[in-house]
Amino acid sequence: MNKPKKIATETDDWQALKSYTAARIALGRTGVSIPLRESLQFKLAHAHAKDAVYSCLDNSGLQEALADTELPIYSVYSQAANRDIYLQRPDLGRLLSEESARQLHDLNASPSQLSIIIADGLSASAVNTYAPLVIRNLIDAARLAGYTFAPITLVEQGRVAISDDIGHILQAQLVIMLIGERPGLSSFDSMGAYLTYAPQPGLTDERRNCLSNIRDQGLPPAVAVSKLMRLIDSAFRLQLTGVSLKDTDGSEPDRLPIG
């Protein structure tokens, strides 16, 4: 019986570029198709991304990991009752449930400078992995700088704008939200950090600053903390966040011209 003829895999001229990116380039070619190995890896990446979207916030694990911050930690919910509604109705993920709003109002929180919020977003697995390390180091750095903190808030089925309601209720001058980002086929575990000065309901995204792709293979957590501290210091000095503020190492102005 004749064995099937093995088809050689042709290499790609862009092979040298693979060392600079995790993007799917220079996959090679077997006949008129990509190699079987690359096809299977694509399916695996798609499965990882789908799993990330439906992953759950590990409330107990996060509370345990953040216990040494000695800050109160509260769990709240958006108006999206479940994951399917969350994905179909982004507007509901931006609003606190009535029960959660009452819970935070009942705290009668004293005014503070910083409010840290953790939300599942579109990849709770990313937040479960990277939020504790970022938050612990950020709190240590911010305390050394003299900042005060509101309680930490964990949000299920939350989107970025829900931080405006939370920060406003807790009377915080600036909110820092860590949230799972939309997973890609080469980054299913990416976390974003959003900063908003003077949070209040109804703000839009131009009032925020964002650090994206916080993960070991992207923006390392230690570097993210350093960037966050520069942004926090600049936000309080200029009393703003958003399009008029950018991260800088001090070598150039951190406020962008308007107009």
Short mmCIF file of C-alpha atoms in Angstrom, two decimals:
data_model
loop_
_atom_site.label_atom_id
_atom_site.label_comp_id
_atom_site.label_asym_id
_atom_site.label_seq_id
_atom_site.Cartn_x
_atom_site.Cartn_y
_atom_site.Cartn_z
CA MET A 1 0.00 0.00 0.00
CA ASN A 2 1.43 3.33 -1.03
CA LYS A 3 1.99 5.87 1.72
CA PRO A 4 0.47 9.34 1.20
CA LYS A 5 2.96 11.76 -0.19
CA LYS A 6 4.20 14.24 2.39
CA ILE A 7 3.82 17.85 1.31
CA ALA A 8 6.66 20.10 2.39
CA THR A 9 5.96 23.28 4.33
CA GLU A 10 7.26 26.36 2.57
CA THR A 11 8.73 29.07 4.78
CA ASP A 12 7.67 32.68 4.58
CA ASP A 13 9.84 35.67 3.65
CA TRP A 14 8.56 37.49 6.76
CA GLN A 15 9.85 34.82 9.12
CA ALA A 16 12.37 37.20 10.72
CA LEU A 17 9.54 39.51 11.82
CA LYS A 18 7.96 36.86 14.07
CA SER A 19 10.43 37.72 16.83
CA TYR A 20 8.84 41.19 17.11
CA THR A 21 5.17 40.30 17.39
CA ALA A 22 2.73 37.64 18.52
CA ALA A 23 0.50 38.44 15.54
CA ARG A 24 -0.18 35.65 13.06
CA ILE A 25 2.33 36.45 10.36
CA ALA A 26 4.79 34.27 8.44
CA LEU A 27 2.74 31.11 9.01
CA GLY A 28 4.27 29.27 6.11
CA ARG A 29 2.35 27.31 3.49
CA THR A 30 1.58 23.69 2.74
CA GLY A 31 0.34 23.45 -0.84
CA VAL A 32 -2.40 26.09 -1.11
CA SER A 33 -3.17 26.15 2.64
CA ILE A 34 -1.51 27.10 5.89
CA PRO A 35 0.19 24.27 7.78
CA LEU A 36 -2.00 22.03 9.94
CA ARG A 37 -0.08 23.09 13.05
CA GLU A 38 -1.01 26.75 12.46
CA SER A 39 -4.63 25.85 11.76
CA LEU A 40 -4.88 23.99 15.08
CA GLN A 41 -3.18 26.83 16.97
CA PHE A 42 -5.71 29.26 15.51
CA LYS A 43 -8.59 27.10 16.75
CA LEU A 44 -6.98 26.85 20.18
CA ALA A 45 -6.55 30.64 20.36
CA HIS A 46 -10.19 31.12 19.38
CA ALA A 47 -11.22 28.75 22.17
CA HIS A 48 -9.08 30.66 24.70
CA ALA A 49 -10.67 33.95 23.62
CA LYS A 50 -14.19 32.55 23.93
CA ASP A 51 -13.41 31.09 27.36
CA ALA A 52 -12.06 34.47 28.48
CA VAL A 53 -15.28 36.26 27.49
CA TYR A 54 -17.31 33.85 29.62
CA SER A 55 -14.87 33.64 32.52
CA CYS A 56 -16.06 34.73 35.99
CA LEU A 57 -14.62 37.24 38.42
CA ASP A 58 -12.95 35.37 41.29
CA ASN A 59 -14.36 37.48 44.13
CA SER A 60 -13.08 35.31 46.97
CA GLY A 61 -9.66 34.89 45.41
CA LEU A 62 -9.28 38.62 44.78
CA GLN A 63 -10.38 39.49 48.30
CA GLU A 64 -7.87 37.04 49.75
CA ALA A 65 -5.08 38.33 47.49
CA LEU A 66 -5.81 41.95 48.45
CA ALA A 67 -6.34 41.39 52.18
CA ASP A 68 -2.87 42.70 53.01
CA THR A 69 -3.79 46.13 51.58
CA GLU A 70 -5.92 46.58 54.72
CA LEU A 71 -8.60 48.36 52.69
CA PRO A 72 -12.29 47.41 52.86
CA ILE A 73 -13.42 45.44 49.80
CA TYR A 74 -17.00 45.41 48.55
CA SER A 75 -18.65 43.40 45.77
CA VAL A 76 -21.26 45.10 43.59
CA TYR A 77 -23.13 44.37 40.37
CA SER A 78 -24.18 46.22 37.25
CA GLN A 79 -27.72 46.24 35.89
CA ALA A 80 -26.79 43.38 33.51
CA ALA A 81 -28.30 40.38 35.30
CA ASN A 82 -26.19 37.76 33.52
CA ARG A 83 -23.46 37.31 30.93
CA ASP A 84 -25.74 37.08 27.93
CA ILE A 85 -27.48 40.34 28.84
CA TYR A 86 -24.10 41.93 29.52
CA LEU A 87 -22.90 41.08 26.01
CA GLN A 88 -26.14 42.16 24.34
CA ARG A 89 -26.74 45.34 26.37
CA PRO A 90 -23.49 47.27 26.97
CA ASP A 91 -25.53 50.16 28.40
CA LEU A 92 -26.64 48.04 31.38
CA GLY A 93 -23.05 47.13 32.19
CA ARG A 94 -22.30 50.84 32.65
CA LEU A 95 -24.90 51.28 35.41
CA LEU A 96 -24.92 50.08 39.02
CA SER A 97 -27.81 47.91 40.09
CA GLU A 98 -30.18 49.65 42.49
CA GLU A 99 -29.16 47.32 45.32
CA SER A 100 -25.46 47.97 44.73
CA ALA A 101 -25.99 51.72 44.59
CA ARG A 102 -27.81 51.58 47.94
CA GLN A 103 -25.03 49.44 49.39
CA LEU A 104 -22.39 52.02 48.48
CA HIS A 105 -24.52 54.97 49.61
CA ASP A 106 -25.02 53.25 52.98
CA LEU A 107 -21.27 53.21 53.55
CA ASN A 108 -21.31 57.00 54.02
CA ALA A 109 -17.74 56.96 52.75
CA SER A 110 -15.50 59.86 53.69
CA PRO A 111 -13.96 61.88 50.84
CA SER A 112 -10.75 60.33 49.52
CA GLN A 113 -8.32 60.84 46.69
CA LEU A 114 -8.23 57.42 45.01
CA SER A 115 -10.86 54.76 44.38
CA ILE A 116 -9.69 51.43 42.96
CA ILE A 117 -12.28 49.41 41.05
CA ILE A 118 -11.90 45.94 39.56
CA ALA A 119 -14.37 44.76 36.91
CA ASP A 120 -14.59 41.57 34.92
CA GLY A 121 -15.14 43.30 31.56
CA LEU A 122 -14.59 40.97 28.63
CA SER A 123 -11.89 38.85 30.27
CA ALA A 124 -12.30 38.18 33.97
CA SER A 125 -9.44 35.70 33.72
CA ALA A 126 -7.06 38.57 32.87
CA VAL A 127 -8.20 40.53 35.93
CA ASN A 128 -7.99 37.47 38.19
CA THR A 129 -4.39 37.00 37.07
CA TYR A 130 -2.96 40.52 36.98
CA ALA A 131 -5.12 42.82 39.13
CA PRO A 132 -3.77 41.72 42.56
CA LEU A 133 -0.13 42.32 41.64
CA VAL A 134 -0.83 45.69 40.03
CA ILE A 135 -3.06 46.89 42.87
CA ARG A 136 -0.76 45.85 45.71
CA ASN A 137 2.20 47.63 44.15
CA LEU A 138 0.12 50.65 43.16
CA ILE A 139 -1.25 51.05 46.68
CA ASP A 140 2.25 50.79 48.16
CA ALA A 141 3.55 53.48 45.80
CA ALA A 142 0.52 55.74 46.26
CA ARG A 143 0.67 55.49 50.06
CA LEU A 144 4.33 56.50 50.00
CA ALA A 145 3.22 59.55 47.99
CA GLY A 146 0.59 60.38 50.62
CA TYR A 147 -2.61 59.51 48.75
CA THR A 148 -5.75 58.39 50.59
CA PHE A 149 -8.05 55.57 49.47
CA ALA A 150 -11.73 54.75 49.26
CA PRO A 151 -12.74 51.09 49.69
CA ILE A 152 -11.81 48.73 46.85
CA THR A 153 -14.81 47.74 44.74
CA LEU A 154 -15.24 44.49 42.79
CA VAL A 155 -17.80 44.73 39.97
CA GLU A 156 -19.46 41.83 38.19
CA GLN A 157 -20.81 42.37 34.66
CA GLY A 158 -19.20 45.81 34.65
CA ARG A 159 -18.03 48.15 31.91
CA VAL A 160 -15.69 51.13 32.19
CA ALA A 161 -18.29 53.86 32.72
CA ILE A 162 -19.68 52.19 35.85
CA SER A 163 -16.60 53.58 37.60
CA ASP A 164 -18.11 57.08 37.29
CA ASP A 165 -21.09 56.12 39.47
CA ILE A 166 -18.93 54.28 41.99
CA GLY A 167 -16.33 57.01 42.33
CA HIS A 168 -19.02 59.68 42.66
CA ILE A 169 -20.88 57.79 45.41
CA LEU A 170 -17.64 57.08 47.30
CA GLN A 171 -16.59 60.74 47.01
CA ALA A 172 -13.26 59.92 45.37
CA GLN A 173 -11.32 62.53 43.44
CA LEU A 174 -9.96 59.99 40.96
CA VAL A 175 -10.96 56.46 40.05
CA ILE A 176 -8.66 53.75 38.73
CA MET A 177 -10.51 50.91 37.07
CA LEU A 178 -8.80 47.63 36.18
CA ILE A 179 -10.89 45.69 33.68
CA GLY A 180 -10.52 42.72 31.37
CA GLU A 181 -10.08 43.81 27.76
CA ARG A 182 -11.69 42.31 24.68
CA PRO A 183 -9.63 39.16 24.02
CA GLY A 184 -7.81 38.83 20.73
CA LEU A 185 -6.52 35.71 19.04
CA SER A 186 -3.03 36.40 20.38
CA SER A 187 -3.97 38.02 23.71
CA PHE A 188 -6.85 36.50 25.63
CA ASP A 189 -5.48 37.62 29.01
CA SER A 190 -5.08 41.37 28.52
CA MET A 191 -6.09 43.82 31.26
CA GLY A 192 -6.72 47.55 30.86
CA ALA A 193 -6.47 50.38 33.42
CA TYR A 194 -8.68 53.47 33.13
CA LEU A 195 -8.23 56.68 35.12
CA THR A 196 -10.93 59.33 35.52
CA TYR A 197 -10.53 62.54 37.49
CA ALA A 198 -13.63 64.01 39.18
CA PRO A 199 -15.88 61.02 38.35
CA GLN A 200 -19.59 61.64 37.97
CA PRO A 201 -22.42 60.01 36.03
CA GLY A 202 -22.60 60.92 32.36
CA LEU A 203 -18.91 61.35 31.54
CA THR A 204 -17.67 60.15 28.16
CA ASP A 205 -14.45 58.43 27.18
CA GLU A 206 -12.47 61.55 26.26
CA ARG A 207 -12.35 62.30 29.99
CA ARG A 208 -10.34 59.14 30.73
CA ASN A 209 -6.80 57.89 30.30
CA CYS A 210 -6.17 54.25 29.44
CA LEU A 211 -3.26 51.88 29.75
CA SER A 212 -3.92 48.83 27.61
CA ASN A 213 -2.56 45.31 27.23
CA ILE A 214 -1.29 44.89 30.78
CA ARG A 215 0.08 41.35 30.90
CA ASP A 216 3.42 39.57 30.96
CA GLN A 217 3.66 39.47 27.15
CA GLY A 218 2.46 43.06 26.72
CA LEU A 219 2.84 45.95 29.16
CA PRO A 220 4.47 44.30 32.21
CA PRO A 221 2.64 44.95 35.52
CA ALA A 222 5.65 46.71 37.07
CA VAL A 223 5.87 49.12 34.14
CA ALA A 224 2.10 49.65 34.28
CA VAL A 225 2.31 50.68 37.95
CA SER A 226 5.05 53.19 37.16
CA LYS A 227 2.98 54.69 34.34
CA LEU A 228 -0.14 54.79 36.50
CA MET A 229 1.69 56.71 39.23
CA ARG A 230 2.94 59.29 36.73
CA LEU A 231 -0.59 59.73 35.40
CA ILE A 232 -2.06 59.98 38.91
CA ASP A 233 0.47 62.63 39.95
CA SER A 234 -0.15 64.61 36.77
CA ALA A 235 -3.92 64.29 37.10
CA PHE A 236 -3.90 65.81 40.57
CA ARG A 237 -1.48 68.54 39.59
CA LEU A 238 -3.53 69.53 36.53
CA GLN A 239 -6.91 68.47 37.96
CA LEU A 240 -7.92 66.57 34.84
CA THR A 241 -7.62 63.31 32.94
CA GLY A 242 -8.43 62.44 29.35
CA VAL A 243 -7.33 63.82 26.01
CA SER A 244 -5.51 66.77 27.59
CA LEU A 245 -3.25 64.51 29.65
CA LYS A 246 -0.61 62.06 28.46
CA ASP A 247 1.96 59.87 30.12
CA THR A 248 5.45 61.36 30.15
CA ASP A 249 8.76 60.59 31.77
CA GLY A 250 9.23 64.26 32.57
CA SER A 251 11.18 65.14 29.44
CA GLU A 252 8.25 66.92 27.81
CA PRO A 253 4.99 68.61 28.87
CA ASP A 254 2.31 66.24 30.15
CA ARG A 255 -0.56 68.49 29.12
CA LEU A 256 -1.54 68.57 25.47
CA PRO A 257 -2.54 71.85 23.83
CA ILE A 258 -6.25 72.30 23.15
CA GLY A 259 -7.48 73.57 19.81
#
